GROMACS .gro file of C-alpha atoms in nm:
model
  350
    1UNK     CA    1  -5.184  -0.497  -0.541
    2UNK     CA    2  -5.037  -0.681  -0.249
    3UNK     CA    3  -4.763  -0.981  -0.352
    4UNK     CA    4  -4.671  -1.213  -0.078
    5UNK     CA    5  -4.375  -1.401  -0.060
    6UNK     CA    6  -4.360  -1.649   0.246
    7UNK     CA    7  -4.033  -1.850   0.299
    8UNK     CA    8  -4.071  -2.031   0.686
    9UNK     CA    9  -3.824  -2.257   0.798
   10UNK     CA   10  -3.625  -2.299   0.456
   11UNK     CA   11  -3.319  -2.325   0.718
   12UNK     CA   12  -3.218  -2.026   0.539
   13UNK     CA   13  -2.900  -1.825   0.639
   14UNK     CA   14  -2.906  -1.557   0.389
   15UNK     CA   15  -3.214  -1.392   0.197
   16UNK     CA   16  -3.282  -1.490  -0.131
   17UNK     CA   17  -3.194  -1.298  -0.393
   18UNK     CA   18  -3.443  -1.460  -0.676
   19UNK     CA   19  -3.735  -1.301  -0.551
   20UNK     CA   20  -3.933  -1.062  -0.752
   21UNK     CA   21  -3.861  -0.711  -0.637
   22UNK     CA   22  -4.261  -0.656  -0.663
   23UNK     CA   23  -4.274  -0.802  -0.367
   24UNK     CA   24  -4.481  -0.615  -0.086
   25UNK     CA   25  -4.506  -0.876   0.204
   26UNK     CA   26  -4.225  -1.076   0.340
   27UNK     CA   27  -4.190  -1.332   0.557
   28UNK     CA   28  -3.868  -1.522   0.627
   29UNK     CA   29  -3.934  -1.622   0.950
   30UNK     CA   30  -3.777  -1.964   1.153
   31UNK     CA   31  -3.429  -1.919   0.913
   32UNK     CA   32  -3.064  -1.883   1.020
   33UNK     CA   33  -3.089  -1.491   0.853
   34UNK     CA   34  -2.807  -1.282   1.014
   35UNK     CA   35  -2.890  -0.983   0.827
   36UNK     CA   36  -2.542  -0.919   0.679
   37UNK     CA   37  -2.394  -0.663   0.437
   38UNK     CA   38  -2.511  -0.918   0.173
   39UNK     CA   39  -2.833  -0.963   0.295
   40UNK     CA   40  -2.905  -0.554   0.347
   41UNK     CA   41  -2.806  -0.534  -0.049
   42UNK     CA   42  -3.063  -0.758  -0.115
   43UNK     CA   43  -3.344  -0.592   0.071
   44UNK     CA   44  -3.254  -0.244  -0.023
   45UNK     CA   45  -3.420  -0.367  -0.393
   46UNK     CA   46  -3.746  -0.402  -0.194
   47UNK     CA   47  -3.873  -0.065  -0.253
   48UNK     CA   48  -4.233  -0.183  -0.290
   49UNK     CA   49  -4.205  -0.363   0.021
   50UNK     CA   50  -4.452  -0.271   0.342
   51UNK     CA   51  -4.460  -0.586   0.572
   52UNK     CA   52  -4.116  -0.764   0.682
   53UNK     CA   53  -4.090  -1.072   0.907
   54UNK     CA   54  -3.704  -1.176   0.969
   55UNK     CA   55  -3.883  -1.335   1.362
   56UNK     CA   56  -3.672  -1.630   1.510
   57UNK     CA   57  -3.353  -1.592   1.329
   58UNK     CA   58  -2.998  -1.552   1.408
   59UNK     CA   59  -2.955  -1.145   1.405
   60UNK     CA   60  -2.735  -1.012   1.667
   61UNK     CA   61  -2.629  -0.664   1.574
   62UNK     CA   62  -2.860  -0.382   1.378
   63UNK     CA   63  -2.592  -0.251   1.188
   64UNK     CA   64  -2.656   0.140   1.082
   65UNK     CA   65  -2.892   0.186   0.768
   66UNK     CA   66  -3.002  -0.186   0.824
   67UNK     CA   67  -3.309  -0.111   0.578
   68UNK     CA   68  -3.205   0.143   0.408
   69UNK     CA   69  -3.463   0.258   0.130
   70UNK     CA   70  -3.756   0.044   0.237
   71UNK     CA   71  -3.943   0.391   0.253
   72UNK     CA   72  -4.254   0.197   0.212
   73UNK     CA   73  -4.227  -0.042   0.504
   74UNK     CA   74  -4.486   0.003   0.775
   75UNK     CA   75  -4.423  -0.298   0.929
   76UNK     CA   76  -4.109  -0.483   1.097
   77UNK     CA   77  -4.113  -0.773   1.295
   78UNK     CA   78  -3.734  -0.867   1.410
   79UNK     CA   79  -3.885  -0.992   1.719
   80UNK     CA   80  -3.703  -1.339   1.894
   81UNK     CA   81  -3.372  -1.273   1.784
   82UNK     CA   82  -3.056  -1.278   2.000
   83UNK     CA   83  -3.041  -0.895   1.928
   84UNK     CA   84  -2.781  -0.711   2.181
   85UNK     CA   85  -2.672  -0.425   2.012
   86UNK     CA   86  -2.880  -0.175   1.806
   87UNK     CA   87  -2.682   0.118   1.626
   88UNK     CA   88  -2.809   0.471   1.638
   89UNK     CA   89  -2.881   0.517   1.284
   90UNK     CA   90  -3.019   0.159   1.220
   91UNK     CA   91  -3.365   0.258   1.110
   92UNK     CA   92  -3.255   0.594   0.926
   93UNK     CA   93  -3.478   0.570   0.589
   94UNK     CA   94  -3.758   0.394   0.725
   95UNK     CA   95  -4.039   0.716   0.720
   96UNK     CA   96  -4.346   0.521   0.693
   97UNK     CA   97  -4.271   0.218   0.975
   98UNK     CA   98  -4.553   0.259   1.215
   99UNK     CA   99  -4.523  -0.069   1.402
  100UNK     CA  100  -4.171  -0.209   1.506
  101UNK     CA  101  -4.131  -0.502   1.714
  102UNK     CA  102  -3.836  -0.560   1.935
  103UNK     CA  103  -3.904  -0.824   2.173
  104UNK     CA  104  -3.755  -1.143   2.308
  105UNK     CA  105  -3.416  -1.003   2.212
  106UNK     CA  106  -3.102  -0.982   2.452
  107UNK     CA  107  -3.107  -0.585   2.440
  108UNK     CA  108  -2.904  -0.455   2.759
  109UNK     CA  109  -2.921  -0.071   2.683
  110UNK     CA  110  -3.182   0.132   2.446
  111UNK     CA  111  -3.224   0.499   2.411
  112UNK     CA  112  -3.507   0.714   2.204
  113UNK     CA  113  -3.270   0.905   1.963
  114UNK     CA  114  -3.228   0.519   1.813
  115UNK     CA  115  -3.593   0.585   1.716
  116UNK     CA  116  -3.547   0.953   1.602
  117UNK     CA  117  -3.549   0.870   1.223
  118UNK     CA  118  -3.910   0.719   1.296
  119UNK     CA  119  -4.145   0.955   1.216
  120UNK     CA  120  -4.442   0.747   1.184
  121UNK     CA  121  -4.397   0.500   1.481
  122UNK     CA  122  -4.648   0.453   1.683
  123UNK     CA  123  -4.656   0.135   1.799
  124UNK     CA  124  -4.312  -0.004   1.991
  125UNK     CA  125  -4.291  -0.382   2.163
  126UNK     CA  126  -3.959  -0.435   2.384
  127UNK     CA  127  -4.080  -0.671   2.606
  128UNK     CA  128  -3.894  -0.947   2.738
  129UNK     CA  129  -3.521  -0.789   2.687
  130UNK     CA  130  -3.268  -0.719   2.949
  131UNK     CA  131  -3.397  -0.311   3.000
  132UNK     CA  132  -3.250  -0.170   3.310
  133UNK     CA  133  -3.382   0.153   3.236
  134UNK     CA  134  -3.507   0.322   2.932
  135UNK     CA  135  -3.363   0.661   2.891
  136UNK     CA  136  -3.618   0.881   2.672
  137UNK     CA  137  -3.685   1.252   2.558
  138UNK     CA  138  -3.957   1.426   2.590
  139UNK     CA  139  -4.019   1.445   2.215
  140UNK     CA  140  -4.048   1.119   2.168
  141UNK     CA  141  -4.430   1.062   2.002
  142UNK     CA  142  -4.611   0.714   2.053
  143UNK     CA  143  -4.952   0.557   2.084
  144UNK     CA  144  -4.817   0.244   2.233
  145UNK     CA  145  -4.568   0.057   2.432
  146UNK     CA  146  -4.518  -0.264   2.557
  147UNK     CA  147  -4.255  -0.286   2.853
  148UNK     CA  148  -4.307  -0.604   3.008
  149UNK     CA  149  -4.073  -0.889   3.122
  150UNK     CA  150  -3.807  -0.663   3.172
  151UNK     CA  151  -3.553  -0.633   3.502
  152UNK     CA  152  -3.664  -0.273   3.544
  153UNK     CA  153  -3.447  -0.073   3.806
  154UNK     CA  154  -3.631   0.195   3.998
  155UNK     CA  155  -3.348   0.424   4.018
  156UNK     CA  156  -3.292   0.792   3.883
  157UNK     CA  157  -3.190   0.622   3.543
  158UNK     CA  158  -3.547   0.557   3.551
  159UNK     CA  159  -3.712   0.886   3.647
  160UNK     CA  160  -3.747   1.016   3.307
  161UNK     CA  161  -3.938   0.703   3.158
  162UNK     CA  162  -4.125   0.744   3.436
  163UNK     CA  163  -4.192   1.134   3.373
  164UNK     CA  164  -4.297   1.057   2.996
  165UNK     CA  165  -4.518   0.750   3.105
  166UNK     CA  166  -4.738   1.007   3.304
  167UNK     CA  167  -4.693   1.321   3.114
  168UNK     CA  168  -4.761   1.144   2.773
  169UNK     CA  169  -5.097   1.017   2.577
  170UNK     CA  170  -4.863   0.655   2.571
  171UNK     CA  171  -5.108   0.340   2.620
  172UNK     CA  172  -4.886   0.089   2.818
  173UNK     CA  173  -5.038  -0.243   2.781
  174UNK     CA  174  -5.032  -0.491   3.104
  175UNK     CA  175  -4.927  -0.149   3.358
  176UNK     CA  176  -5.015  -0.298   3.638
  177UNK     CA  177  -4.744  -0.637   3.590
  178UNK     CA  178  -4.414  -0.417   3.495
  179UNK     CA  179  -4.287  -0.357   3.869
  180UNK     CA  180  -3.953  -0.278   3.968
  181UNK     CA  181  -3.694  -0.575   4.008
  182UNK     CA  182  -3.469  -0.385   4.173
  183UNK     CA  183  -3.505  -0.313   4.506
  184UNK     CA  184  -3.669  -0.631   4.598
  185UNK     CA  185  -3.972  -0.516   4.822
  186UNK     CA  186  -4.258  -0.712   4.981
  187UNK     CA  187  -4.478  -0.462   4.778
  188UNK     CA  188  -4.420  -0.419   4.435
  189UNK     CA  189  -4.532  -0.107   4.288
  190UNK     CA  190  -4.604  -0.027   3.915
  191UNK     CA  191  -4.301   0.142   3.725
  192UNK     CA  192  -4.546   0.440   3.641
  193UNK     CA  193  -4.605   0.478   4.014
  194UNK     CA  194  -4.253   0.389   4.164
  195UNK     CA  195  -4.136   0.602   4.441
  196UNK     CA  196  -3.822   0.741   4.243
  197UNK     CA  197  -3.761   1.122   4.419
  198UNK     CA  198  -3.632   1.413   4.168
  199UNK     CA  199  -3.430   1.499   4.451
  200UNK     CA  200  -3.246   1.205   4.500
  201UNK     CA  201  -3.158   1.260   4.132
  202UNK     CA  202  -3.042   1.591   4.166
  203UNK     CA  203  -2.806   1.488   4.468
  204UNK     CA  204  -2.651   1.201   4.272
  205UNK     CA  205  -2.589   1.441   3.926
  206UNK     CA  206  -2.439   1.693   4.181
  207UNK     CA  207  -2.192   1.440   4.294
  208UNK     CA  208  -2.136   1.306   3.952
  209UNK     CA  209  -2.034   1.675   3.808
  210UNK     CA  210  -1.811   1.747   4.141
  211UNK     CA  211  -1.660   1.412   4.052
  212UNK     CA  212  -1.619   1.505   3.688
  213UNK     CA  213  -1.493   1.899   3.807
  214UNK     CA  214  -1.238   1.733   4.057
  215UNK     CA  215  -1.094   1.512   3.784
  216UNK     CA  216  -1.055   1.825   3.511
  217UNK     CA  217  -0.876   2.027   3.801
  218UNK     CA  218  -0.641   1.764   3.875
  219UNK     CA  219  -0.594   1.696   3.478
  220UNK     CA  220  -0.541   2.062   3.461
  221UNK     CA  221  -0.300   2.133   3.745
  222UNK     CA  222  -0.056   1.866   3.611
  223UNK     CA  223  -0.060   2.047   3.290
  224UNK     CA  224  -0.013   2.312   3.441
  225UNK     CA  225   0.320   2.184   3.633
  226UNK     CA  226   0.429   2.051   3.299
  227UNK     CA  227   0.461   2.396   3.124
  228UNK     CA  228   0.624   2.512   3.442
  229UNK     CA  229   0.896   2.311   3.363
  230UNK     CA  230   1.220   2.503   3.304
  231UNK     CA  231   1.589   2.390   3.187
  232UNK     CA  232   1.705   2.480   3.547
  233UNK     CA  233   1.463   2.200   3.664
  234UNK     CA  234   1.618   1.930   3.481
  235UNK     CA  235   1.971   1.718   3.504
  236UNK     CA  236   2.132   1.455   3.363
  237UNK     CA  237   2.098   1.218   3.672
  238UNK     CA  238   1.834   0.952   3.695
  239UNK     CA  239   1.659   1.087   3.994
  240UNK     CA  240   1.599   1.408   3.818
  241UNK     CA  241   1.406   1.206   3.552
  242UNK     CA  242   1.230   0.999   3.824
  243UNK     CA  243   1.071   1.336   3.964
  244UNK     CA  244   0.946   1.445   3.612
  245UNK     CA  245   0.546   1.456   3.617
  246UNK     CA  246   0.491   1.153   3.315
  247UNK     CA  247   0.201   1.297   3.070
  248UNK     CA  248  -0.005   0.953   3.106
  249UNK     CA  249   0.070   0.732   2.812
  250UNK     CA  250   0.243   1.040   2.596
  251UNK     CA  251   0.554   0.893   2.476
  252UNK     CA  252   0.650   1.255   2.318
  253UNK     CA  253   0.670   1.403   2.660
  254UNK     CA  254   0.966   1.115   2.739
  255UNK     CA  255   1.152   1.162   2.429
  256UNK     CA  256   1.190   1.529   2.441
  257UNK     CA  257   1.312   1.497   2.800
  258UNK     CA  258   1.543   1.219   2.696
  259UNK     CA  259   1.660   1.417   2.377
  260UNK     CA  260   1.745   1.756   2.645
  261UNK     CA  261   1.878   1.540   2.901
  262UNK     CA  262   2.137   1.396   2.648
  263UNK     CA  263   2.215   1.706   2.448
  264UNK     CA  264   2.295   1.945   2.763
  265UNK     CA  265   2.494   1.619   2.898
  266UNK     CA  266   2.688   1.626   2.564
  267UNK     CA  267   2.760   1.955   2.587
  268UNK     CA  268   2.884   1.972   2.891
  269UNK     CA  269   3.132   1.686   2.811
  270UNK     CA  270   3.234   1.918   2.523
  271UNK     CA  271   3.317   2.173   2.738
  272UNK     CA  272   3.535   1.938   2.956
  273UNK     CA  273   3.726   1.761   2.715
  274UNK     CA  274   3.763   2.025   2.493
  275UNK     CA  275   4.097   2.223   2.657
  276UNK     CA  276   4.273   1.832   2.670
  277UNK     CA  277   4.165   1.761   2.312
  278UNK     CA  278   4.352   2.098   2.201
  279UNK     CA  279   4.643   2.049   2.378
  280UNK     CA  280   4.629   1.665   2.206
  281UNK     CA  281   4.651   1.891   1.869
  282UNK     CA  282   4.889   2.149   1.924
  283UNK     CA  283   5.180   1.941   2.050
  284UNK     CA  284   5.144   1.813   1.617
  285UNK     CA  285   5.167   2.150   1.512
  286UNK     CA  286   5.537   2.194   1.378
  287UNK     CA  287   5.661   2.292   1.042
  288UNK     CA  288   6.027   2.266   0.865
  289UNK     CA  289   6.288   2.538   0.936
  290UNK     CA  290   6.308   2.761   0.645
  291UNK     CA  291   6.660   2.854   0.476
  292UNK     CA  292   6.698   3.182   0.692
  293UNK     CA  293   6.605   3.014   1.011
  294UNK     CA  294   6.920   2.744   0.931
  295UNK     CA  295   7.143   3.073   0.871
  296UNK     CA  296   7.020   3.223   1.162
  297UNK     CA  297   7.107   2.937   1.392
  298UNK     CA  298   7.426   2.874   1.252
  299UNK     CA  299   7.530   3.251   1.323
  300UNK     CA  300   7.398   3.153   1.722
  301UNK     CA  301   7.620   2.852   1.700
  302UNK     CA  302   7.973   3.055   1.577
  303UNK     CA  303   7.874   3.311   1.832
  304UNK     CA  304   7.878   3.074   2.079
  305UNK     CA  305   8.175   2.923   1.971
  306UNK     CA  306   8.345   3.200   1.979
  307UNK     CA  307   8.231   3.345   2.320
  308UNK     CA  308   8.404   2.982   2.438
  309UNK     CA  309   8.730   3.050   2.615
  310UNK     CA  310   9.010   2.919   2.335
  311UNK     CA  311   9.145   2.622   2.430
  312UNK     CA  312   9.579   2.570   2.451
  313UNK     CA  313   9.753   2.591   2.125
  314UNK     CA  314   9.477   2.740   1.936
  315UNK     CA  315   9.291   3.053   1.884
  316UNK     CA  316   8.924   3.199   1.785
  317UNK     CA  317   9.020   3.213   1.410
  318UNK     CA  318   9.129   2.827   1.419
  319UNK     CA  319   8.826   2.739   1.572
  320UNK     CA  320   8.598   2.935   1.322
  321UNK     CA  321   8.844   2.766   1.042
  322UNK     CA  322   8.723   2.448   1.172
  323UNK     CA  323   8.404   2.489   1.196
  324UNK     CA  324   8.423   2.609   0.844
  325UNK     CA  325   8.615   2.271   0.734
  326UNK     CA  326   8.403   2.043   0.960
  327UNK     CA  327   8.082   2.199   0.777
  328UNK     CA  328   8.195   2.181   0.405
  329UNK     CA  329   8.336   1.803   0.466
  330UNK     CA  330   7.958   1.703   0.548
  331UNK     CA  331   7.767   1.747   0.221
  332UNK     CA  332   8.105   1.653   0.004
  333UNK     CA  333   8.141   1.268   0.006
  334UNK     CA  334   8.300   1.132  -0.216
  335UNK     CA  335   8.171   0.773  -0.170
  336UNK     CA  336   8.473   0.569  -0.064
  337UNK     CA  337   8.462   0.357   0.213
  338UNK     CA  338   8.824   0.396   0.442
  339UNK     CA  339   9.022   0.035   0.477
  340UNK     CA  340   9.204   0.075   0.772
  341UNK     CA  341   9.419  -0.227   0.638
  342UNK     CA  342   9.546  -0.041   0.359
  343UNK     CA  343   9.896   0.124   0.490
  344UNK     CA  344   9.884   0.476   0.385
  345UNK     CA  345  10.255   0.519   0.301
  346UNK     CA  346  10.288   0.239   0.076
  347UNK     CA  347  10.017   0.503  -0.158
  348UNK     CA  348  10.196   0.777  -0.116
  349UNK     CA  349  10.521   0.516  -0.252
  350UNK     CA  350  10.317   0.447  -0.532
   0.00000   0.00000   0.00000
C-alpha cells in the first residue's frame, strides 16, 4: 500500500515531524528544508519510505549518514539545491536507491567512492553543476548518466571518465552537447571523444612524484642535519642560535636548545665565580682561642720579654715580676673610680 504525503511550498524550513511514519512517498518540495541534524532525526523514522522529494530547497552540505536507515528508498530527488559539498559517507544505508538526482546544485568536486555505498544505483543526474572533471573507478556500475551543462576540462583529470565512458555499458543521454569548455577550440569535440593522450598523463604524474620525491629528500636531509647536531656545535652566543636549522613550526626543537644553551651557560658561570665565592667564605671562617692556646701565647709573650735586652736599673726577674703584677691587676677591680682631687696624704692622716 503506497501513502503519499505531499507538502509543496508550505515555506517550510524544517520537516515535519507529525507525519505518519507509514508514509512511503514524500514530497517536500519548494520549502526552506536545510536538512539539519533535526531534520535527519526525523527522516530516519521513515523506514517505510521509497520516494523522497526535498527539490528547490535550501540544502548546502550532505552531511555523512544524511538518510540513514531509509533502506527502502529507491528514489531521491535533492535536485536544485545550492548543494557544494557532499561527504563521503552521505548515502551509507541507502541499499535499495536506484535513481539519485543531483542536478542544478553548485557541486565543484565529485568522486565515485561517494557513491560506493550504492549498490543498486543505476540511474545518476549531475547535470548543470560546476564538474571540472569527474574522477571515477573502474568498478563503478551504472545504466545511466546525465553530464550535461557542466564546465568540463579536457585535461588528464579527465582521462579516466573518459576511459569508463567508452569501456562501460553507461547510456549518456545528450553525448553529442557535453564538449569540453576548456580549451576553447573552433571545434568542439564530444567529452567521450576528446583528444586527451595517456601519455601526456603519464609525463605530468612523473613530474608530480619527482616533485613529491624532491620535497621528502629535502624534508629528510634537514632531519637528518638535526640529529647531527652535537653539544660541540652549540654556544651560548646569539649567532650560534641564528645558524640552528628551525624544525618548521616545532616549538620543542627551540626550547630544548634554549634550555642547553642556558644550562651549559650557567655552568660555566659556576665554574668562574666559584674560586671568588670561596675565598668570600673562608676569610669568615675563625673560631675562639681555646684555654691552652691563651697559655701558649702568653709563654711566647714572657719569652719574648725576656729575650729583650734589660733595660737600666732593672733586671729579667723584675720584668717577669711585672708582668706578673700588671696581669693579676686586670681581672681584680675593685670598682672605685680614682679622684685625683682627693690628696692622698691627708688618708693616710686619717
Amino acid at each position: 500500500q503506497q501513502v503519499t504525503c505531499e507538502m509543496l511550498g508550505k515555506n517550510l524550513s524544517n520537516i515535519p515531524n507529525n507525519l505518519f511514519q507509514n508514509v512511503t512517498k514524500l514530497s517536500l518540495k519548494t520549502n526552506k528544508v536545510a536538512l539539519k541534524d533535526g531534520d535527519k532525526e526525523i527522516l530516519q523514522s521513515f523506514v517505510n519510505l521509497t520516494e523522497l522529494y526535498l527539490n528547490e530547497n535550501m540544502i548546502t552540505v550532505l552531511y555523512n549518514k544524511s538518510f540513514y536507515n531509509l533502506t527502502n528508498l529507491i528514489i531521491l530527488d535533492i535536485s536544485n539545491n545550492h548543494i557544494n559539498t557532499i561527504h563521503k559517507a552521505a548515502f551509507v544505508g541507502l541499499n535499495q536507491l536506484s535513481v539519485l538526482n543531483l542536478s542544478y546544485n553548485a557541486i565543484t568536486q565529485l568522486d565515485s567512492d561517494v557513491f560506493t555505498s550504492l549498490r543498486s544505483l543505476t540511474v545518476l543526474n549531475i547535470q548543470y553543476n560546476f564538474l571540472k572533471y569527474f574522477h571515477i573507478k573502474s568498478s563503478f556500475k551504472l545504466i545511466s548518466i546525465v553530464l550535461a551543462g557542466n564546465p568540463w576540462t579536457c585535461s588528464c583529470k579527465l582521462y579516466d571518465l573518459q576511459i569508463w565512458l567508452n569501456t562501460s555499458n553507461v547510456t549518456m543521454e545528450n553525448e553529442n552537447n557535453i564538449t569540453c569548455t576548456f580549451p576553447n577550440t573552433t571545434e568542439k569535440s564530444p567529452i567521450k571523444m576528446a583528444a586527451v593522450q595517456q601519455n601526456d598523463c603519464k609525463t605530468e604524474k612523473a613530474s608530480l612524484e619527482t616533485t613529491v620525491t624532491s620535497t621528502s629528500a629535502i624534508k629528510l636531509k634537514s632531519s637528518s642535519s638535526l640529529t647531527t647536531l652535537t653539544p660541540n656545535n652549540i654556544t651560548g652566543s646569539n649567532a650560534t642560535l641564528a645558524e640552528l636549522p628551525l624544525l618548521g613550526k616545532s616549538w620543542t626543537f627551540v626550547a630544548g636548545v634554549l634550555g642547553f644553551v642556558l644550562s651549559t651557560t650557567f655552568l660555566i658561570l659556576t665554574a668562574i665565580k666559584c674560586p671568588t665565592w670561596y675565598h668570600y667564605l673562608i676569610s669568615y671562617h675563625h673560631h675562639r682561642l681555646e684555654e691552652n692556646d691563651f697559655n701558649m701565647f702568653e709563654q711566647e709573650f714572657s719569652d719574648d720579654t725576656s729575650s729583650s735586652p734589660p733595660a737600666s736599673g732593672t733586671n729579667n726577674k723584675d720584668t717577669i715580676v711585672v708582668f706578673e703584677k700588671t696581669h693579676e691587676l686586670v681581672p681584680m677591680e675593685d670598682g672605685f673610680i680614682e679622684d685625683k682631687y682627693i690628696d692622698p696624704y691627708v688618708i693616710e692622716e686619717s
